[in-house]
Short mmCIF file of C-alpha atoms and ligand atoms in Angstrom, two decimals:
data_model
loop_
_atom_site.label_atom_id
_atom_site.label_comp_id
_atom_site.label_asym_id
_atom_site.label_seq_id
_atom_site.Cartn_x
_atom_site.Cartn_y
_atom_site.Cartn_z
CA MET A 85 -85.62 -2.30 3.60
CA GLU A 86 -80.91 -2.99 5.23
CA ARG A 87 -80.64 -6.45 7.01
CA LYS A 88 -79.89 -5.92 10.83
CA ARG A 89 -76.21 -6.27 11.33
CA SER A 90 -75.65 -4.85 14.86
CA LYS A 91 -74.33 -8.42 16.35
CA ASP A 92 -72.66 -9.68 13.57
CA LEU A 93 -70.65 -6.25 13.69
CA ALA A 94 -70.30 -6.38 17.72
CA LEU A 95 -69.39 -10.05 18.05
CA LYS A 96 -66.89 -9.05 15.44
CA GLU A 97 -65.73 -6.23 17.97
CA ARG A 98 -65.40 -9.09 20.48
CA ALA A 99 -63.63 -11.89 18.65
CA MET A 100 -60.70 -9.26 17.82
CA LYS A 101 -59.88 -8.91 21.30
CA VAL A 102 -59.74 -12.65 22.43
CA VAL A 103 -59.31 -14.71 18.45
CA PRO A 104 -55.87 -13.73 16.68
CA GLY A 105 -56.96 -11.90 13.51
CA GLY A 106 -60.70 -12.17 15.15
CA MET A 107 -61.77 -15.27 12.70
CA TYR A 108 -58.55 -17.77 10.68
CA GLY A 109 -58.72 -19.84 8.17
CA HIS A 110 -60.97 -19.88 4.88
CA GLU A 111 -64.05 -19.12 7.05
CA SER A 112 -62.65 -15.71 8.07
CA THR A 113 -64.55 -12.45 5.46
CA ILE A 114 -61.57 -10.79 6.21
CA MET A 115 -60.78 -11.28 2.54
CA LEU A 116 -64.75 -11.04 1.69
CA PRO A 117 -67.33 -8.35 0.86
CA SER A 118 -67.70 -6.00 4.16
CA GLY A 119 -71.76 -6.89 3.95
CA PHE A 120 -70.97 -10.42 4.26
CA PRO A 121 -71.56 -11.57 7.66
CA GLN A 122 -68.35 -13.68 9.91
CA PHE A 123 -71.18 -15.92 12.30
CA PHE A 124 -74.26 -17.43 12.06
CA LEU A 125 -77.09 -19.32 14.34
CA LYS A 126 -78.66 -21.37 12.26
CA GLY A 127 -79.04 -23.59 9.46
CA ARG A 128 -81.75 -26.00 7.93
CA GLY A 129 -82.82 -27.11 4.60
CA GLY A 130 -80.39 -25.09 2.35
CA ARG A 131 -81.23 -21.81 3.99
CA ILE A 132 -78.77 -20.67 7.01
CA TRP A 133 -80.05 -17.39 9.41
CA ASP A 134 -76.67 -15.70 10.23
CA VAL A 135 -76.92 -14.05 13.52
CA ASP A 136 -78.72 -10.95 13.11
CA GLU A 137 -81.01 -13.18 11.90
CA ASN A 138 -81.09 -12.95 8.52
CA GLU A 139 -82.10 -15.08 6.42
CA TYR A 140 -80.03 -16.63 3.61
CA VAL A 141 -80.51 -19.43 0.64
CA ASP A 142 -77.27 -20.41 1.36
CA TYR A 143 -74.93 -21.95 -1.89
CA MET A 144 -71.43 -22.51 0.85
CA CYS A 145 -73.05 -25.48 2.48
CA ALA A 146 -70.96 -25.08 5.09
CA TYR A 147 -67.76 -25.73 2.24
CA GLY A 148 -68.86 -28.94 1.69
CA PRO A 149 -69.82 -30.67 4.72
CA ASN A 150 -73.99 -30.15 4.25
CA LEU A 151 -74.79 -32.62 0.89
CA LEU A 152 -78.61 -32.99 1.92
CA GLY A 153 -80.29 -30.25 3.88
CA TYR A 154 -79.15 -28.55 6.99
CA GLY A 155 -81.50 -30.41 10.19
CA PHE A 156 -81.73 -33.53 8.09
CA GLU A 157 -83.52 -35.57 9.79
CA PRO A 158 -83.07 -39.83 9.17
CA VAL A 159 -79.00 -38.29 10.28
CA GLU A 160 -80.63 -36.16 12.76
CA GLN A 161 -82.51 -39.30 14.25
CA ALA A 162 -79.17 -41.62 13.89
CA ALA A 163 -77.26 -39.38 15.94
CA ALA A 164 -79.39 -38.46 18.14
CA LEU A 165 -79.92 -42.85 19.01
CA GLN A 166 -75.89 -43.17 19.92
CA ARG A 167 -75.44 -39.17 21.70
CA ALA A 168 -78.21 -41.62 24.23
CA LEU A 169 -76.05 -44.10 24.45
CA GLY A 170 -71.90 -42.06 23.99
CA ASP A 171 -69.78 -40.58 21.51
CA THR A 172 -67.21 -40.33 21.95
CA LEU A 173 -65.79 -44.01 25.33
CA THR A 174 -62.62 -45.77 25.94
CA GLY A 175 -62.84 -47.10 22.66
CA PRO A 176 -65.34 -46.92 19.47
CA SER A 177 -68.43 -48.56 19.36
CA GLU A 178 -70.24 -50.76 16.83
CA ARG A 179 -70.77 -48.53 14.32
CA PHE A 180 -66.68 -48.38 13.83
CA VAL A 181 -66.86 -51.41 12.15
CA GLU A 182 -70.13 -51.23 10.23
CA LEU A 183 -69.82 -47.58 8.56
CA ALA A 184 -66.25 -49.10 7.06
CA GLU A 185 -67.83 -51.36 5.87
CA ALA A 186 -70.68 -49.11 4.15
CA PHE A 187 -67.43 -47.46 2.65
CA VAL A 188 -65.27 -51.19 1.60
CA GLY A 189 -69.11 -51.51 0.13
CA MET A 190 -69.87 -48.82 -2.16
CA VAL A 191 -66.20 -47.26 -3.52
CA ASP A 192 -65.60 -49.10 -5.88
CA HIS A 193 -61.13 -49.17 -5.31
CA ALA A 194 -61.21 -49.72 -1.37
CA ASP A 195 -61.35 -52.46 0.35
CA TRP A 196 -60.26 -50.94 3.62
CA ALA A 197 -61.26 -47.48 5.10
CA MET A 198 -59.75 -45.39 8.92
CA PHE A 199 -61.32 -42.43 10.29
CA CYS A 200 -60.42 -39.41 11.44
CA LYS A 201 -62.01 -35.99 12.21
CA ASN A 202 -60.84 -33.86 9.34
CA GLY A 203 -59.90 -33.09 5.77
CA THR A 204 -56.55 -32.62 5.98
CA ASP A 205 -55.61 -35.62 8.94
CA ALA A 206 -57.09 -37.98 5.37
CA THR A 207 -54.61 -36.40 2.92
CA THR A 208 -52.00 -36.14 5.30
CA MET A 209 -52.41 -39.58 6.46
CA THR A 210 -52.89 -41.19 2.17
CA MET A 211 -49.57 -39.25 1.95
CA VAL A 212 -48.55 -40.95 5.56
CA ILE A 213 -49.08 -44.43 4.18
CA ALA A 214 -47.97 -43.36 0.08
CA ARG A 215 -44.45 -43.18 1.55
CA ALA A 216 -44.28 -45.99 4.57
CA LYS A 217 -45.93 -49.34 1.52
CA THR A 218 -42.95 -47.88 -0.60
CA GLN A 219 -39.76 -46.51 1.55
CA ARG A 220 -39.32 -43.60 -0.98
CA ARG A 221 -39.94 -39.27 -0.72
CA LYS A 222 -41.95 -37.86 -2.55
CA ILE A 223 -45.78 -36.69 -3.09
CA LEU A 224 -45.52 -35.52 -6.39
CA CYS A 225 -48.43 -32.63 -6.03
CA ALA A 226 -50.93 -30.73 -8.35
CA GLN A 227 -49.65 -26.51 -8.28
CA GLY A 228 -52.49 -24.90 -6.51
CA ALA A 229 -54.05 -27.65 -5.69
CA TYR A 230 -55.75 -27.48 -1.86
CA HIS A 231 -55.11 -30.42 0.24
CA GLY A 232 -55.63 -28.94 3.62
CA ALA A 233 -53.36 -26.96 6.19
CA ALA A 234 -51.00 -28.73 7.86
CA PRO A 235 -47.54 -27.92 6.93
CA TRP A 236 -46.77 -29.44 3.62
CA CYS A 237 -49.75 -27.89 2.05
CA THR A 238 -50.92 -24.79 3.97
CA PRO A 239 -51.96 -22.08 1.00
CA ARG A 240 -49.81 -19.00 2.87
CA PRO A 241 -46.55 -19.07 3.73
CA ALA A 242 -46.36 -17.65 7.26
CA GLY A 243 -44.15 -20.50 9.82
CA ILE A 244 -43.53 -22.94 7.29
CA LEU A 245 -40.61 -23.79 6.01
CA ASP A 246 -38.99 -25.16 3.19
CA GLU A 247 -38.14 -28.57 4.48
CA ASP A 248 -41.95 -29.45 5.44
CA ARG A 249 -42.04 -29.75 1.27
CA ALA A 250 -38.42 -30.63 0.62
CA HIS A 251 -40.50 -33.87 -0.81
CA ILE A 252 -43.73 -32.54 -2.32
CA VAL A 253 -42.56 -31.64 -6.31
CA TYR A 254 -45.34 -29.71 -8.04
CA TYR A 255 -46.58 -30.45 -11.31
CA GLN A 256 -49.28 -29.16 -13.86
CA HIS A 257 -53.04 -30.17 -12.93
CA ASN A 258 -54.42 -30.65 -16.39
CA ASP A 259 -51.05 -31.42 -17.52
CA VAL A 260 -49.50 -34.75 -18.75
CA GLU A 261 -46.22 -33.93 -20.01
CA SER A 262 -45.64 -32.29 -16.41
CA LEU A 263 -46.36 -35.04 -14.35
CA GLU A 264 -44.71 -37.29 -16.94
CA ALA A 265 -41.37 -34.76 -16.15
CA ALA A 266 -42.28 -34.53 -11.97
CA PHE A 267 -42.22 -38.82 -12.91
CA LYS A 268 -38.96 -39.23 -15.01
CA THR A 269 -36.95 -35.91 -12.71
CA HIS A 270 -37.73 -37.86 -9.53
CA ALA A 271 -37.37 -41.98 -10.47
CA GLY A 272 -37.33 -44.07 -7.94
CA ASP A 273 -38.53 -41.39 -5.69
CA VAL A 274 -41.96 -41.43 -6.36
CA ALA A 275 -44.25 -42.84 -3.06
CA GLY A 276 -47.26 -41.03 -5.02
CA VAL A 277 -49.48 -38.46 -6.56
CA ILE A 278 -51.67 -36.72 -5.41
CA ALA A 279 -55.23 -35.70 -7.52
CA THR A 280 -58.30 -33.43 -7.08
CA PRO A 281 -61.06 -34.72 -8.44
CA PHE A 282 -61.03 -31.33 -11.56
CA ARG A 283 -59.57 -28.68 -10.84
CA HIS A 284 -61.18 -25.91 -8.26
CA GLU A 285 -58.67 -23.50 -6.89
CA VAL A 286 -60.22 -20.32 -5.39
CA PHE A 287 -59.20 -17.48 -8.26
CA GLY A 288 -59.44 -19.34 -10.91
CA ASP A 289 -62.18 -21.64 -12.99
CA GLN A 290 -63.21 -24.95 -12.09
CA SER A 291 -63.19 -27.88 -14.60
CA ILE A 292 -64.21 -31.13 -14.72
CA PRO A 293 -62.14 -34.19 -14.76
CA ASP A 294 -60.28 -34.83 -17.84
CA ALA A 295 -59.92 -37.75 -18.86
CA GLU A 296 -57.12 -38.39 -20.58
CA TYR A 297 -54.78 -37.43 -17.65
CA ALA A 298 -56.74 -39.49 -14.83
CA GLN A 299 -56.22 -42.34 -16.88
CA MET A 300 -52.34 -40.82 -17.52
CA ALA A 301 -51.84 -40.52 -13.85
CA ARG A 302 -53.12 -44.18 -13.21
CA LYS A 303 -50.50 -45.50 -16.09
CA LEU A 304 -47.77 -43.41 -14.58
CA CYS A 305 -47.66 -45.16 -11.38
CA ASP A 306 -48.77 -48.30 -11.73
CA GLU A 307 -45.16 -48.35 -14.12
CA HIS A 308 -42.93 -46.72 -11.21
CA GLY A 309 -44.47 -48.18 -8.45
CA ALA A 310 -45.62 -45.49 -7.31
CA LEU A 311 -49.25 -45.54 -5.32
CA LEU A 312 -52.29 -42.87 -7.38
CA ILE A 313 -54.59 -40.62 -4.22
CA VAL A 314 -57.35 -39.32 -4.94
CA ASP A 315 -58.48 -35.95 -2.81
CA ASP A 316 -62.50 -36.16 -2.81
CA VAL A 317 -61.75 -34.24 0.24
CA ARG A 318 -64.15 -31.37 -1.65
CA ALA A 319 -65.82 -33.49 -4.48
CA GLY A 320 -66.99 -37.20 -3.40
CA PHE A 321 -70.26 -37.94 -3.53
CA ARG A 322 -70.94 -34.84 -5.02
CA LEU A 323 -70.30 -36.40 -8.52
CA ALA A 324 -70.84 -40.07 -8.70
CA ARG A 325 -72.46 -42.85 -5.49
CA ASP A 326 -68.28 -43.76 -5.66
CA SER A 327 -64.73 -42.62 -5.86
CA SER A 328 -64.29 -39.50 -8.12
CA TRP A 329 -63.01 -40.55 -10.73
CA SER A 330 -64.98 -43.82 -11.25
CA ASN A 331 -67.10 -41.31 -13.81
CA VAL A 332 -63.54 -40.91 -15.16
CA GLY A 333 -62.70 -44.84 -15.62
CA VAL A 334 -60.42 -45.14 -12.97
CA LYS A 335 -59.48 -46.39 -9.44
CA PRO A 336 -57.03 -44.82 -7.40
CA ASP A 337 -54.84 -47.00 -4.63
CA LEU A 338 -55.43 -44.61 -2.04
CA SER A 339 -59.31 -41.56 -1.95
CA ALA A 340 -58.76 -39.85 1.29
CA TRP A 341 -62.20 -38.14 2.80
CA GLY A 342 -64.81 -35.98 4.26
CA LYS A 343 -66.54 -32.06 4.01
CA CYS A 344 -69.76 -34.24 3.32
CA PHE A 345 -70.11 -37.39 4.55
CA ALA A 346 -72.03 -37.62 8.16
CA ASN A 347 -73.54 -34.82 5.70
CA GLY A 348 -71.25 -32.24 9.07
CA TYR A 349 -70.86 -33.46 11.84
CA PRO A 350 -67.27 -33.81 11.68
CA ILE A 351 -65.33 -36.92 10.19
CA SER A 352 -63.35 -37.63 7.50
CA ALA A 353 -61.74 -40.86 6.01
CA VAL A 354 -58.70 -43.16 4.44
CA LEU A 355 -59.99 -46.08 2.03
CA GLY A 356 -57.28 -47.25 0.07
CA SER A 357 -57.10 -50.91 -2.43
CA ASP A 358 -55.24 -54.65 -0.59
CA ILE A 359 -51.96 -53.32 -2.20
CA ALA A 360 -51.28 -50.17 0.48
CA ARG A 361 -53.05 -52.73 3.41
CA ASP A 362 -49.85 -53.81 5.45
CA ALA A 363 -48.59 -50.00 4.83
CA ALA A 364 -51.92 -48.87 6.53
CA ALA A 365 -51.97 -50.61 9.69
CA LYS A 366 -48.10 -49.84 10.12
CA ILE A 367 -48.08 -45.96 10.53
CA PHE A 368 -48.72 -44.73 13.96
CA VAL A 369 -51.12 -42.18 13.18
CA THR A 370 -54.81 -41.68 16.26
CA GLY A 371 -56.65 -37.97 17.76
CA SER A 372 -58.77 -38.24 20.48
CA PHE A 373 -61.91 -37.77 18.79
CA TRP A 374 -61.16 -40.11 16.16
CA PHE A 375 -62.50 -42.18 17.38
CA SER A 376 -66.51 -40.50 17.96
CA ALA A 377 -69.74 -43.10 17.15
CA VAL A 378 -71.63 -39.45 17.33
CA PRO A 379 -70.43 -38.59 13.20
CA MET A 380 -70.32 -41.88 12.91
CA ALA A 381 -73.78 -43.36 13.25
CA ALA A 382 -74.00 -39.60 11.19
CA ALA A 383 -72.55 -41.26 8.88
CA ILE A 384 -73.78 -44.28 7.72
CA GLU A 385 -77.07 -43.30 7.35
CA THR A 386 -75.75 -40.36 5.26
CA LEU A 387 -73.97 -42.59 3.27
CA LYS A 388 -77.69 -45.00 2.67
CA GLN A 389 -79.77 -41.89 1.47
CA ILE A 390 -76.56 -41.61 -1.11
CA ARG A 391 -76.79 -45.11 -1.92
CA GLU A 392 -80.59 -45.01 -1.41
CA THR A 393 -82.33 -41.73 -2.76
CA ASP A 394 -82.01 -39.40 -5.68
CA TYR A 395 -79.67 -36.96 -4.01
CA LEU A 396 -77.53 -36.55 -6.65
CA GLU A 397 -79.87 -36.64 -9.26
CA ARG A 398 -82.05 -33.59 -7.22
CA THR A 399 -78.55 -31.59 -6.63
CA ILE A 400 -77.98 -32.09 -9.67
CA ASP A 401 -80.98 -30.37 -10.85
CA ILE A 402 -81.82 -27.67 -9.07
CA GLY A 403 -77.37 -26.99 -9.44
CA GLU A 404 -78.49 -26.79 -13.94
CA LYS A 405 -81.35 -24.37 -13.26
CA LEU A 406 -79.22 -21.76 -11.01
CA ARG A 407 -76.66 -22.45 -14.18
CA ASN A 408 -78.58 -21.97 -16.51
CA GLY A 409 -80.97 -18.57 -14.34
CA ILE A 410 -78.24 -16.72 -13.36
CA GLY A 411 -76.20 -17.26 -17.12
CA GLN A 412 -79.93 -16.38 -19.11
CA LEU A 413 -79.99 -12.56 -16.45
CA ALA A 414 -76.38 -11.86 -17.25
CA GLU A 415 -76.94 -12.30 -20.75
CA ASP A 416 -79.65 -9.87 -20.24
CA HIS A 417 -78.06 -7.06 -19.20
CA GLY A 418 -75.16 -8.12 -20.94
CA LEU A 419 -72.50 -8.78 -18.50
CA GLY A 420 -69.89 -10.85 -19.04
CA LEU A 421 -69.80 -14.48 -16.61
CA LYS A 422 -68.26 -17.37 -16.46
CA GLN A 423 -69.84 -20.42 -14.75
CA THR A 424 -67.54 -23.41 -14.47
CA GLY A 425 -67.75 -27.16 -12.50
CA PRO A 426 -70.19 -30.13 -12.58
CA VAL A 427 -73.44 -27.67 -11.92
CA GLN A 428 -73.74 -28.93 -8.00
CA MET A 429 -70.00 -27.50 -7.43
CA PRO A 430 -70.57 -23.89 -8.92
CA GLN A 431 -68.36 -21.28 -9.84
CA ILE A 432 -68.59 -18.11 -11.14
CA LEU A 433 -66.41 -14.83 -12.31
CA PHE A 434 -67.19 -12.29 -14.26
CA GLU A 435 -65.33 -12.04 -17.68
CA GLY A 436 -62.10 -9.67 -17.80
CA ASP A 437 -62.88 -8.92 -14.11
CA LYS A 438 -59.09 -9.40 -13.00
CA ASP A 439 -59.12 -8.24 -9.75
CA PHE A 440 -62.69 -9.28 -9.18
CA ARG A 441 -64.18 -6.72 -7.66
CA VAL A 442 -67.41 -6.84 -10.26
CA GLY A 443 -67.86 -10.10 -8.57
CA TYR A 444 -67.29 -8.37 -5.35
CA ALA A 445 -69.57 -6.15 -5.82
CA TRP A 446 -72.56 -9.29 -7.52
CA ALA A 447 -71.91 -11.42 -4.35
CA GLU A 448 -72.17 -8.22 -2.13
CA GLU A 449 -74.88 -7.34 -3.31
CA CYS A 450 -76.31 -11.24 -3.67
CA VAL A 451 -76.05 -11.61 -0.39
CA LYS A 452 -77.52 -8.25 1.12
CA ARG A 453 -80.69 -9.76 -0.76
CA GLY A 454 -80.32 -13.59 0.99
CA ALA A 455 -78.69 -15.50 -0.93
CA TYR A 456 -75.22 -16.51 -0.15
CA ILE A 457 -73.41 -16.92 -3.33
CA HIS A 458 -68.87 -16.44 -3.16
CA PRO A 459 -67.08 -14.40 -5.08
CA TYR A 460 -64.47 -16.47 -6.08
CA HIS A 461 -64.00 -20.22 -4.50
CA ASN A 462 -66.75 -23.00 -5.80
CA MET A 463 -69.94 -23.07 -4.17
CA PHE A 464 -71.85 -26.09 -3.57
CA VAL A 465 -75.93 -27.28 -3.82
CA SER A 466 -76.71 -29.19 -1.13
CA ALA A 467 -80.59 -31.94 -1.95
CA SER A 468 -82.12 -29.76 -0.44
CA HIS A 469 -82.01 -26.07 -2.19
CA THR A 470 -85.53 -25.88 -3.73
CA ASP A 471 -87.09 -24.92 -6.83
CA GLU A 472 -88.31 -21.46 -4.91
CA ASP A 473 -85.03 -20.87 -3.57
CA VAL A 474 -83.69 -21.15 -7.47
CA ALA A 475 -86.49 -18.59 -8.46
CA ARG A 476 -85.53 -16.37 -4.52
CA THR A 477 -81.51 -16.28 -5.96
CA LEU A 478 -82.51 -14.84 -9.12
CA THR A 479 -84.64 -12.49 -7.82
CA ALA A 480 -81.08 -12.12 -6.05
CA ALA A 481 -79.52 -12.45 -8.66
CA ASP A 482 -80.92 -9.72 -10.77
CA GLY A 483 -80.66 -7.26 -8.49
CA ALA A 484 -77.16 -7.22 -7.59
CA PHE A 485 -76.33 -7.84 -11.37
CA ARG A 486 -78.61 -4.48 -11.87
CA SER A 487 -76.55 -2.91 -8.81
CA VAL A 488 -73.71 -3.85 -9.80
CA LYS A 489 -74.22 -2.38 -13.21
CA LYS A 490 -75.60 1.25 -11.90
CA ASP A 491 -73.00 1.39 -9.82
CA TRP A 492 -69.45 0.14 -12.03
CA LYS A 493 -67.28 2.70 -12.43
CA LYS A 494 -67.51 3.75 -8.55
CA LEU A 495 -66.09 -0.48 -7.80
CA GLU A 496 -62.99 -0.61 -6.10
CA PRO A 497 -61.17 -4.13 -5.19
CA HIS A 498 -61.20 -5.94 -2.53
CA PRO A 499 -57.65 -3.71 0.20
CA VAL A 500 -56.90 -7.30 2.26
CA LEU A 501 -57.77 -9.98 -1.41
CA MET A 502 -55.77 -6.78 -2.87
CA ALA A 503 -52.58 -7.50 -0.10
CA VAL A 504 -53.64 -11.65 -0.17
CA LEU A 505 -52.55 -11.33 -3.95
CA GLY A 506 -49.93 -9.47 -4.39
N1 PMP B 127 -58.47 -30.99 1.21
C1 PMP B 127 -59.43 -30.40 -0.69
C2 PMP B 127 -59.52 -30.67 -2.07
C3 PMP B 127 -60.35 -29.21 0.04
O1 PMP B 127 -61.46 -28.94 -0.02
C4 PMP B 127 -60.55 -29.53 1.57
C5 PMP B 127 -61.21 -28.45 2.44
N2 PMP B 127 -61.44 -27.48 1.31
C6 PMP B 127 -59.84 -30.28 2.48
C7 PMP B 127 -58.72 -31.52 1.77
C8 PMP B 127 -58.69 -29.89 4.21
O2 PMP B 127 -60.40 -30.06 4.19
P1 PMP B 127 -60.85 -30.38 6.22
O3 PMP B 127 -60.29 -28.32 5.60
O4 PMP B 127 -61.63 -30.61 6.00
O5 PMP B 127 -59.29 -30.36 7.07
#
């Protein structure tokens, strides 16, 4: 049966008139196959419904925030209790201190916490703190790594000046030599190194954390008096119940968090060790909604679930079933897939699919069949995904493989994608 699309298409048309480009950022469907819905009605557990009431097993998890399940009751109750008291007040509530205490108790490198709204706020703050601490200018970033949408890091050039990035120095991810070279070239002027816990760029294979590279980043920062920053906005609490680099035995000085730690409520955080405490106290940062108490109450409950439940093991179990099942189907259909990254944050690309036409067609066919699979961004498994969700996904994936094979010769590259990738 054909999916209904009429409400979504009508909303897209209305949005075009009152929103520049109709939508913006990575939530825009302009770079996705045309069968992807833009607007959603609701979410429950591991599923979402678009505005036309089509149901999907959702592997984007709101691009990360859904960790325990949409509408997860204990978190919703904690949020509701706080909402009855007040949310955005003249100052923070008790929840502010409780949340900072919870983080400091859970994340080994953290002696303190500060809260903000988006991941970009957090990554930008870490940079400012590193500069305030060291009185130096350069921040070393891995080429192509995503750290948010501020002028110093946004991936698109429009409206951005060279000066905005004058002191951002790029090195190659996972490449100790290029990191050493960057330190050498800017000796005496490196304030910090910012790194994502593993390589999770769009349009590319993911790679799991490389212990040697992480340990070398730590060593070089120590030798040069620079701060090590881990951007855990996307991977935080999806790999470990601690900082993601605890898995490779490395403690950063600062870490940026966001997305999932309040299970979808809007809040992000910077955590730091004592070495950066004074500098963090000196910088001026704030925001009208940074101290709102409802997201903090939601975060406190989410952290409790992270500490006390097997959410991570369940997520990994489902991720493994999904990876194995999809891998087997691809093999049965004789198609070469590259499934990379941790199973709970899977990236699925097709071998030799240079212009992504096969992956796009397959993802679109999955979406048509009720599994929201992304063609170029890493996905997320939540603790609420079930065996039944996986079974439904595999049925969708099987039909999608079949359809792609049938239409192989007719597949074409996506025009907007081609324009953006050049
Ligand atoms: N850092 C990383 C690694 C991210 O994945 C993101 C968001 N995708 C950000 C920073 C920015 O977070 P936000 O979109 O909440 O500003």
